[in-house]
mmCIF file of C-alpha atoms in Angstrom:
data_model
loop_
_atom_site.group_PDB
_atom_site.id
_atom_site.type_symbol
_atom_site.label_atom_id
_atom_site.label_comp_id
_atom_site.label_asym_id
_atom_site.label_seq_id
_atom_site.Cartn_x
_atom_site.Cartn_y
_atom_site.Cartn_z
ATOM 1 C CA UNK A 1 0.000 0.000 0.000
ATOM 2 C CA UNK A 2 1.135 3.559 -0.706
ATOM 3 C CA UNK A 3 1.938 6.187 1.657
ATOM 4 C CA UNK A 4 -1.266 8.112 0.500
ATOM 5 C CA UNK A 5 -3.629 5.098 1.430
ATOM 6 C CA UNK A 6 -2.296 4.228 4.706
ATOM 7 C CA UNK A 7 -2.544 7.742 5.522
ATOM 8 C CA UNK A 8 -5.992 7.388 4.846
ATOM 9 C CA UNK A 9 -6.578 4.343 6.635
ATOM 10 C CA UNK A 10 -5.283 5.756 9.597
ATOM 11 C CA UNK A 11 -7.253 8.871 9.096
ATOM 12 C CA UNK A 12 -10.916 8.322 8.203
ATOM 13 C CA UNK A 13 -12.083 6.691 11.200
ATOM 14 C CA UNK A 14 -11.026 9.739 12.937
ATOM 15 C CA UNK A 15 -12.743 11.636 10.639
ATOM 16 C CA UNK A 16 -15.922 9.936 10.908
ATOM 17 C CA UNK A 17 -15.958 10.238 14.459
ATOM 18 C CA UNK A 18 -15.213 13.765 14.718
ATOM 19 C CA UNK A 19 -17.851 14.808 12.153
ATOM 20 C CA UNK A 20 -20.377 12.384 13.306
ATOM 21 C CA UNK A 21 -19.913 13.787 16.950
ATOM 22 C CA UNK A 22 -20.497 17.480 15.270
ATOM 23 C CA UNK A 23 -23.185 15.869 13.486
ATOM 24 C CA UNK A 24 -25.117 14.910 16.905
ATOM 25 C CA UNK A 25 -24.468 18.068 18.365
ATOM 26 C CA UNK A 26 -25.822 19.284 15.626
ATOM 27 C CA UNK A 27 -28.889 17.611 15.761
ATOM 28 C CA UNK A 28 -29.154 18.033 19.568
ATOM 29 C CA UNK A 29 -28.794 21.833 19.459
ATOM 30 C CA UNK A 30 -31.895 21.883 16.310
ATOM 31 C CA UNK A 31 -33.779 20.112 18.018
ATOM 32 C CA UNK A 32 -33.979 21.859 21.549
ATOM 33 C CA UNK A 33 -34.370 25.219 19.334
ATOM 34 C CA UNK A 34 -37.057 23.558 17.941
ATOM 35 C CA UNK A 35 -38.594 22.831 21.395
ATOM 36 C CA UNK A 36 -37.552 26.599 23.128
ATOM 37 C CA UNK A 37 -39.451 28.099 20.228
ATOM 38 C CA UNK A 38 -43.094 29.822 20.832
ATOM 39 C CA UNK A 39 -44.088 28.712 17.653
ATOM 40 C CA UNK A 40 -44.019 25.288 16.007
ATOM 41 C CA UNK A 41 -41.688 25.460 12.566
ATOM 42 C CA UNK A 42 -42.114 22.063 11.686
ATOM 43 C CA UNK A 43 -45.869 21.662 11.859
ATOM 44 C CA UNK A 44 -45.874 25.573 9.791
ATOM 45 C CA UNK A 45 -43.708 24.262 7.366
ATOM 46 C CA UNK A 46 -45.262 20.786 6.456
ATOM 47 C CA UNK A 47 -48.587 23.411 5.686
ATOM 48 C CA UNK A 48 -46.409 25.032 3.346
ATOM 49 C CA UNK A 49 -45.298 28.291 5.552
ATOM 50 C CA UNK A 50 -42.286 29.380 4.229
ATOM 51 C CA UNK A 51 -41.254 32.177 5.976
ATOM 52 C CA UNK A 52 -41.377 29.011 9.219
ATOM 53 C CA UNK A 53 -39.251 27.185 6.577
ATOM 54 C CA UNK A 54 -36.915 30.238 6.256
ATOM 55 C CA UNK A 55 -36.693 30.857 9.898
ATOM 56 C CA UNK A 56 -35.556 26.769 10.591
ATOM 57 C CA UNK A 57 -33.108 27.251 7.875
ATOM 58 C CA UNK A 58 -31.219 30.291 9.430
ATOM 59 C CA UNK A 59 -31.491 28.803 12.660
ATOM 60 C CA UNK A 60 -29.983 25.110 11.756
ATOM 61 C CA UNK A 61 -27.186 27.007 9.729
ATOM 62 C CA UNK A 62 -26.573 29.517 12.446
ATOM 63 C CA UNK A 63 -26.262 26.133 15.042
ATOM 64 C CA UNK A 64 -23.633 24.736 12.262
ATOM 65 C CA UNK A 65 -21.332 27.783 11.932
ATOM 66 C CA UNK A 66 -20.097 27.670 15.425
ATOM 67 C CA UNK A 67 -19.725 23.755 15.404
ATOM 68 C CA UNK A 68 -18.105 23.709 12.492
ATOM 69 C CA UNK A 69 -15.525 26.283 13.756
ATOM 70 C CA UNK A 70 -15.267 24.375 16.938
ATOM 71 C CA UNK A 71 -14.260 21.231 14.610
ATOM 72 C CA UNK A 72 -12.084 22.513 12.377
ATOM 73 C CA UNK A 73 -10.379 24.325 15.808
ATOM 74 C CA UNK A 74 -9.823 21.728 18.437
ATOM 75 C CA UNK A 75 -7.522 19.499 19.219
ATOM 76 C CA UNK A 76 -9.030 16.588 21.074
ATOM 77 C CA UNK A 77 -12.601 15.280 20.664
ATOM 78 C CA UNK A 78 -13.058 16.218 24.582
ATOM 79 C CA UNK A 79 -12.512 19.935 23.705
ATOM 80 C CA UNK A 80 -14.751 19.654 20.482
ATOM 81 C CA UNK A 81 -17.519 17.986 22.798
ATOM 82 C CA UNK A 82 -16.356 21.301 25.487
ATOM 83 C CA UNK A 83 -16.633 24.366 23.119
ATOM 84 C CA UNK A 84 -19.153 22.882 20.689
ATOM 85 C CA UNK A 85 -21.587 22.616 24.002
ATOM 86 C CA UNK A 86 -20.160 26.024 25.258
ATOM 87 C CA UNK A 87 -21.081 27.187 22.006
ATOM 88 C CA UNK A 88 -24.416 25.576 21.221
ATOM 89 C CA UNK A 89 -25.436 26.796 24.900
ATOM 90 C CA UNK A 90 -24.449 30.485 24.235
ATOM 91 C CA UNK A 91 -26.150 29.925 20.706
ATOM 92 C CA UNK A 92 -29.559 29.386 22.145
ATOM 93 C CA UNK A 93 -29.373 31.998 24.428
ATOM 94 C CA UNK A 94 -28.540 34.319 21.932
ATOM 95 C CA UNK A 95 -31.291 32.978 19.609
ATOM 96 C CA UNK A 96 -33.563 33.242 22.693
ATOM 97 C CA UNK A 97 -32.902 37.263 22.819
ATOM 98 C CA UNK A 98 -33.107 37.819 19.197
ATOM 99 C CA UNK A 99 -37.238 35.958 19.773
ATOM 100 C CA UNK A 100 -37.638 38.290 22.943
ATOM 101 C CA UNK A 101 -36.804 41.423 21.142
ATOM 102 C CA UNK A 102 -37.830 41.013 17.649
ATOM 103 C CA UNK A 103 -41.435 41.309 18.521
ATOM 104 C CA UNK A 104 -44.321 39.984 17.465
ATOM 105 C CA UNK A 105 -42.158 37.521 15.661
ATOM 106 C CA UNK A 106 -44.230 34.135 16.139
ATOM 107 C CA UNK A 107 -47.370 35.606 14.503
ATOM 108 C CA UNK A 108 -45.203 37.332 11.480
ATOM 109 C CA UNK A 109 -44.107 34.026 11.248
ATOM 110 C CA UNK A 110 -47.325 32.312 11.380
ATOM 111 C CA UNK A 111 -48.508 34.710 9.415
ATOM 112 C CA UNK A 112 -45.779 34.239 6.597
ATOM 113 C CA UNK A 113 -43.948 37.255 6.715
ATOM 114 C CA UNK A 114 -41.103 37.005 4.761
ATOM 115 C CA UNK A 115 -39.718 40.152 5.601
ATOM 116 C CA UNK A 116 -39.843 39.202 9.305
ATOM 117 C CA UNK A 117 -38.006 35.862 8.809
ATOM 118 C CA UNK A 118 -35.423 37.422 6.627
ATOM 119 C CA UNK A 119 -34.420 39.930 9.711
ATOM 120 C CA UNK A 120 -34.320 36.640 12.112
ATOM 121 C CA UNK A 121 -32.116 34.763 10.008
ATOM 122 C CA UNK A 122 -29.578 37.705 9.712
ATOM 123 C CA UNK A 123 -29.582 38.239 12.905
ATOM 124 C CA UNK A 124 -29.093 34.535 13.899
ATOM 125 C CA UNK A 125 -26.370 33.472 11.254
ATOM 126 C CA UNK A 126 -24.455 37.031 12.091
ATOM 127 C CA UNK A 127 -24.562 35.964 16.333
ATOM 128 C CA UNK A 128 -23.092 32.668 14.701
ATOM 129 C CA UNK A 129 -20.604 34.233 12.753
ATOM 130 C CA UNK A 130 -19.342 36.418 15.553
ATOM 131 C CA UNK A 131 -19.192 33.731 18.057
ATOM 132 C CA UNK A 132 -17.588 30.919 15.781
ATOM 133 C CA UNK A 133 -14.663 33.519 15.655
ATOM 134 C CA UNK A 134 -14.239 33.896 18.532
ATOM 135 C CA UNK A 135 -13.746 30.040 18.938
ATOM 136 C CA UNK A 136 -11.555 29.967 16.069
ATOM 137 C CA UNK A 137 -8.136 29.211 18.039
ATOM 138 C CA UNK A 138 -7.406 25.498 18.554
ATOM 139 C CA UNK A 139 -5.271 26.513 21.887
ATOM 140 C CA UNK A 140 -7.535 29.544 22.721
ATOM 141 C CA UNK A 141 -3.963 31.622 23.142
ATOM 142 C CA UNK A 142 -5.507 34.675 23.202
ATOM 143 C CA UNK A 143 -6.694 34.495 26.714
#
């Protein structure tokens, strides 16, 4: 075998293990949104709301961005398991403020607002952004 396929040998179990761990975070963090929500996206979307549909979306990305920074940042799986929870805990909260004072947002959604899901997923994937840099530092140095 060639250098190149032993190294991958060696490799891809990691890999699946690390991305299926971000994976279930993942899928923890969407669905206790999902469940903190006032409003019900799932049952609004099979109906055929869309603005619901676009409101999930920016929320499942805006989970992802700070997992994925966590993963492509740490250095053992016990400190991607640390800050991705850190992270996905802070996430929530922060998603929990932009619901509190972006009023009236469960019946704009409900109501298929567009306009009013567009602001929410800005806001969401831009608290995201900002915290997955500030994860971004395998070592976390700057502290």
């Amino acid at each position: 075998m060639g250098g190149e396929t032993l190294a991958f040998v060696e490799a891809f179990p990691r890999f699946l293990l690390w991305t299926g761990a971000a994976g279930i975070m993942l899928v923890i963090a969407s669905t206790i949104y999902v469940l903190l929500t006032p409003w019900k996206e799932l049952a609004l979307v099979k109906k055929g709301n869309s603005s619901a549909g676009l409101a999930l979306a920016g929320a499942i990305a805006g989970l992802a961005i700070p997992i994925a920074s966590c993963l492509a940042s740490s250095v053992t799986l016990m400190d991607l398991a640390i800050w991705g929870i850190v992270s996905l805990l802070i996430q929530l909260i922060v998603y929990r403020l932009v619901d509190v004072i972006l009023t009236d947002i469960p019946k704009r959604i409900e109501q298929e607002e567009a306009g009013a899901a567009i602001v929410l997923i800005a806001a969401k994937l831009s608290s995201a952004l900002i915290l997955a840099a500030g994860l971004w530092d395998p070592a976390l140095q700057r502290f």
